[in-house]
């Protein structure tokens, strides 16, 4: 593919940059640079309103086909939009699970009725979604989900527990992977994929506090929760394929444009290194240069990878992308701590563990989780080994 931008792309960049400058102001100024919610400055109402402003202007689902309400923009322009979003310091998107995971899944696997029913709410920014996959005993081994859905007329009755559900506290809908036939073997043949409204008595969420002191994710409990049979994507017991399709979107398009945010972080670390003298240290200079080079490689690889997304199979370049960026970012966090030196210490002077964390410490702490979610490092390596390199399969339980 041609990675250069043409004149039309550059015009589009100006349009995107102007839109951000014109809109991320006034009532939304408070959201500039706002990271993931889950702390005292949640600003959920402002973030919801921001999603609607983006939706109204047609900036949600820009890569989806026009036939389902998207803009079918070429990949380069999608990257440009996300870059300009990051350059303007746009807030963490509470709509990203809906836009990046639910919408493409529904567009790819849903019926026409489901597309009509769910996509407008996502693309207008009105409906916020969360992902109900993981459970206490089903993370990497997703097929082991114990949450049960049992048919009751035109509805499913759902009982069970999900965990690490990002954004569950402020979501309107969740898509869950659940068991509809616990006896069948292999287990993934008894799994269904359901869209479930969060606002009902049978669904409760309990926030989990993270080491960064935020709580962006929750435990989610289903106690006789209900959803219509019409809200099942794919066949009953045929949800495995759909759930894998969602993951291929998660490992791909939702990371688009992230590199510009990474580049901004690296720039701040470089600035700190220049200020405190760390940049004069030959070893740290080398590490900073290395980080920059790897970031450039990441950008080109991401664009090559995203060129081939079709919601079904991952191609080999896509398989490397998640592993690459997650480890690069984790290493960046470690490098930031080295650059800060003793100033990276989290303990208060009086030795209490009641700490405040700065931006660099947050990168260091949060980036550990990036090597876990959306497929841990080990799982990514298994995928590369088995599916890209054709090595023998890992023994399965
Ligand atoms: C910040 C964050 C946000 C998240 N948000 C969501 C969300 O919104 N919705 C959701 O459903 N989930 C979410 N998750 C959960 C995430 O998907 C799981 O943590 C992940 O799938 C790993 O599952 P687990 O935690 O159960 O670990 P396990 O699967 O128990 O893994 C434990 C360790 O064993 C290794 N391991 C497991 N199986 C193998 C194998 N076959 N071969 C080699 N090594 C193996 C893993 O790599 C890991 O090191 C989130 C997680 C984080 C950290």
Coordinates of N, CA, C and O in Angstrom, one line a residue, residues 268-345:
X268 N 7.2 14.3 25.8 CA 7.2 14.8 27.1 C 8.4 14.2 27.9 O 9.0 14.8 28.7
X269 N 8.6 12.9 27.7 CA 9.7 12.2 28.4 C 11.0 12.7 27.9 O 11.9 13.0 28.7
X270 N 11.1 13.0 26.6 CA 12.4 13.6 26.1 C 12.6 15.0 26.8 O 13.8 15.3 27.1
X271 N 11.5 15.8 26.9 CA 11.7 17.1 27.5 C 12.2 17.0 28.9 O 13.1 17.7 29.4
X272 N 11.6 16.0 29.7 CA 12.0 15.8 31.1 C 13.5 15.4 31.1 O 14.2 15.8 32.0
X273 N 13.9 14.5 30.1 CA 15.3 14.0 30.1 C 16.2 15.2 29.8 O 17.3 15.3 30.4
X274 N 15.8 16.1 29.0 CA 16.6 17.3 28.7 C 16.8 18.2 29.9 O 17.8 18.7 30.3
X275 N 15.6 18.3 30.6 CA 15.6 19.2 31.8 C 16.4 18.7 32.9 O 17.2 19.4 33.6
X276 N 16.3 17.4 33.2 CA 17.0 16.9 34.4 C 18.4 16.3 34.1 O 19.0 15.7 35.0
X277 N 18.8 16.4 32.8 CA 20.1 16.0 32.5 C 20.2 14.5 32.1 O 21.3 14.1 31.6
X278 N 19.1 13.8 32.2 CA 19.2 12.3 31.8 C 19.6 12.1 30.4 O 20.2 11.2 30.0
X279 N 19.2 13.1 29.5 CA 19.5 13.0 28.1 C 21.0 13.0 27.8 O 21.4 12.7 26.7
X280 N 21.8 13.4 28.8 CA 23.3 13.5 28.6 C 23.9 12.1 28.8 O 25.0 11.8 28.5
X281 N 23.1 11.3 29.5 CA 23.6 9.9 29.8 C 23.6 9.1 28.6 O 22.5 8.9 27.9
X282 N 24.8 8.5 28.1 CA 24.8 7.8 26.8 C 23.8 6.6 26.8 O 23.2 6.4 25.7
X283 N 23.7 5.9 27.9 CA 22.8 4.8 27.8 C 21.3 5.2 27.7 O 20.5 4.7 26.9
X284 N 20.9 6.2 28.4 CA 19.5 6.7 28.4 C 19.3 7.4 27.0 O 18.2 7.2 26.4
X285 N 20.3 8.1 26.5 CA 20.1 8.6 25.1 C 19.8 7.5 24.1 O 18.9 7.6 23.3
X286 N 20.6 6.4 24.2 CA 20.4 5.3 23.3 C 19.0 4.7 23.4 O 18.3 4.4 22.4
X287 N 18.5 4.6 24.7 CA 17.2 4.0 24.9 C 16.1 4.9 24.4 O 15.1 4.5 23.8
X288 N 16.3 6.2 24.5 CA 15.3 7.2 24.0 C 15.3 7.1 22.5 O 14.2 7.1 21.9
X289 N 16.4 7.1 21.9 CA 16.5 7.0 20.4 C 15.8 5.7 19.9 O 15.1 5.7 18.9
X290 N 16.1 4.6 20.6 CA 15.6 3.3 20.3 C 14.0 3.3 20.4 O 13.3 2.8 19.5
X291 N 13.5 4.0 21.4 CA 12.1 4.1 21.6 C 11.4 4.9 20.4 O 10.4 4.5 19.9
X292 N 12.1 5.9 20.0 CA 11.6 6.7 18.9 C 11.6 5.9 17.6 O 10.6 5.9 16.8
X293 N 12.7 5.1 17.3 CA 12.7 4.3 16.1 C 11.6 3.3 16.1 O 10.9 3.0 15.1
X294 N 11.4 2.6 17.2 CA 10.4 1.6 17.3 C 9.0 2.2 17.1 O 8.1 1.5 16.6
X295 N 8.8 3.4 17.6 CA 7.5 4.1 17.4 C 7.3 4.3 15.9 O 6.1 4.1 15.4
X296 N 8.3 4.7 15.1 CA 8.1 4.9 13.7 C 7.8 3.5 13.0 O 6.9 3.5 12.2
X297 N 8.5 2.5 13.4 CA 8.2 1.2 12.8 C 6.7 0.7 13.1 O 6.0 0.2 12.3
X298 N 6.3 1.1 14.4 CA 5.0 0.7 14.8 C 3.9 1.4 13.9 O 2.9 0.7 13.5
X299 N 4.2 2.6 13.6 CA 3.2 3.3 12.7 C 3.0 2.7 11.4 O 1.9 2.4 10.9
X300 N 4.2 2.3 10.7 CA 4.0 1.7 9.4 C 3.4 0.3 9.5 O 2.6 0.0 8.6
X301 N 3.8 -0.4 10.5 CA 3.2 -1.7 10.7 C 1.7 -1.6 10.9 O 0.9 -2.4 10.4
X302 N 1.3 -0.7 11.7 CA -0.2 -0.5 12.0 C -0.9 -0.2 10.7 O -2.0 -0.8 10.5
X303 N -0.4 0.6 9.9 CA -1.1 0.9 8.7 C -1.1 -0.3 7.7 O -2.1 -0.5 7.1
X304 N 0.0 -1.0 7.7 CA 0.0 -2.2 6.8 C -1.1 -3.2 7.3 O -1.8 -3.8 6.6
X305 N -1.1 -3.3 8.7 CA -2.0 -4.3 9.3 C -3.5 -4.0 9.1 O -4.3 -4.8 8.8
X306 N -3.8 -2.7 9.3 CA -5.2 -2.2 9.2 C -5.7 -2.3 7.8 O -6.9 -2.3 7.6
X307 N -4.9 -2.3 6.8 CA -5.3 -2.4 5.4 C -6.1 -3.7 5.2 O -6.9 -3.7 4.3
X308 N -5.8 -4.7 6.0 CA -6.4 -6.0 5.6 C -7.6 -6.5 6.5 O -8.0 -7.6 6.4
X309 N -8.1 -5.6 7.4 CA -9.1 -6.1 8.3 C -10.5 -6.4 7.7 O -11.0 -5.6 6.9
X310 N -11.0 -7.6 7.9 CA -12.3 -7.9 7.3 C -13.2 -8.5 8.3 O -14.3 -9.0 8.0
X311 N -12.9 -8.4 9.6 CA -13.8 -8.9 10.6 C -13.8 -10.4 10.8 O -14.4 -11.0 11.6
X312 N -13.0 -11.1 10.0 CA -13.0 -12.5 10.1 C -11.6 -12.9 10.6 O -11.4 -12.8 11.8
X313 N -10.7 -13.3 9.7 CA -9.4 -13.8 10.1 C -8.4 -12.6 10.3 O -8.5 -11.6 9.6
X314 N -7.5 -12.8 11.2 CA -6.4 -11.8 11.3 C -5.3 -12.2 10.3 O -5.0 -13.4 10.1
X315 N -4.6 -11.2 9.6 CA -3.5 -11.6 8.8 C -2.2 -11.5 9.7 O -2.3 -10.9 10.8
X316 N -1.1 -12.1 9.3 CA 0.1 -12.2 10.1 C 0.5 -10.8 10.6 O 1.0 -10.7 11.8
X317 N 0.4 -9.8 9.8 CA 0.9 -8.5 10.3 C 0.0 -8.0 11.5 O 0.5 -7.5 12.5
X318 N -1.3 -8.2 11.3 CA -2.2 -7.9 12.4 C -1.8 -8.6 13.7 O -2.0 -8.1 14.8
X319 N -1.4 -9.8 13.6 CA -1.1 -10.6 14.8 C 0.0 -10.1 15.6 O 0.1 -10.2 16.8
X320 N 0.9 -9.4 14.9 CA 2.1 -8.8 15.6 C 1.8 -7.5 16.2 O 2.4 -7.1 17.2
X321 N 0.8 -6.8 15.7 CA 0.5 -5.4 16.1 C 0.3 -5.2 17.6 O 0.9 -4.4 18.2
X322 N -0.6 -6.0 18.1 CA -1.0 -5.8 19.6 C 0.2 -6.1 20.5 O 0.5 -5.3 21.4
X323 N 1.0 -7.2 20.2 CA 2.1 -7.5 21.0 C 3.2 -6.4 20.9 O 3.7 -6.0 21.9
X324 N 3.3 -5.8 19.7 CA 4.4 -4.8 19.5 C 4.0 -3.5 20.3 O 4.9 -3.0 21.0
X325 N 2.8 -3.0 20.1 CA 2.5 -1.7 20.7 C 2.5 -1.9 22.3 O 2.9 -1.0 23.0
X326 N 1.9 -3.0 22.7 CA 1.7 -3.1 24.2 C 3.1 -3.2 24.9 O 3.3 -2.6 25.9
X327 N 4.1 -3.9 24.2 CA 5.4 -4.0 24.8 C 6.2 -2.7 24.7 O 6.9 -2.3 25.6
X328 N 6.0 -2.0 23.5 CA 6.7 -0.8 23.4 C 6.2 0.2 24.5 O 7.0 0.9 25.1
X329 N 4.9 0.2 24.7 CA 4.4 1.2 25.7 C 4.8 0.8 27.1 O 5.1 1.7 27.9
X330 N 4.8 -0.4 27.4 CA 5.3 -0.9 28.7 C 6.8 -0.4 28.9 O 7.2 0.1 29.9
X331 N 7.6 -0.6 27.9 CA 9.0 -0.2 27.9 C 9.1 1.3 28.1 O 10.0 1.8 28.8
X332 N 8.2 2.0 27.4 CA 8.3 3.5 27.5 C 8.0 3.9 29.0 O 8.7 4.8 29.5
X333 N 7.1 3.2 29.7 CA 6.8 3.5 31.1 C 8.1 3.2 31.9 O 8.4 4.1 32.8
X334 N 8.8 2.2 31.6 CA 10.0 1.8 32.4 C 11.1 2.9 32.1 O 11.7 3.3 33.1
X335 N 11.1 3.3 30.9 CA 12.1 4.3 30.5 C 11.8 5.6 31.2 O 12.7 6.3 31.7
X336 N 10.5 6.0 31.3 CA 10.1 7.2 31.9 C 10.6 7.2 33.4 O 11.1 8.2 33.9
X337 N 10.5 6.0 34.1 CA 10.9 5.9 35.5 C 12.4 6.1 35.6 O 12.9 6.7 36.5
X338 N 13.1 5.5 34.6 CA 14.6 5.7 34.6 C 15.0 7.1 34.4 O 15.9 7.6 35.1
X339 N 14.3 7.8 33.5 CA 14.6 9.2 33.3 C 14.3 10.0 34.5 O 15.0 10.9 34.9
X340 N 13.2 9.7 35.2 CA 12.8 10.5 36.4 C 13.8 10.2 37.6 O 14.0 11.0 38.5
X341 N 14.4 9.0 37.5 CA 15.3 8.6 38.6 C 14.6 8.5 39.9 O 13.5 8.0 40.0
X342 N 15.2 9.1 41.0 CA 14.6 8.9 42.3 C 13.3 9.6 42.4 O 12.4 9.3 43.3
X343 N 13.0 10.6 41.5 CA 11.7 11.3 41.5 C 10.6 10.4 41.1 O 9.4 10.8 41.2
X344 N 10.9 9.2 40.7 CA 9.8 8.3 40.3 C 9.2 7.5 41.5 O 8.2 6.9 41.4
X345 N 9.9 7.7 42.6 CA 9.4 7.0 43.8 C 8.0 7.3 44.2 O 7.6 8.5 44.2

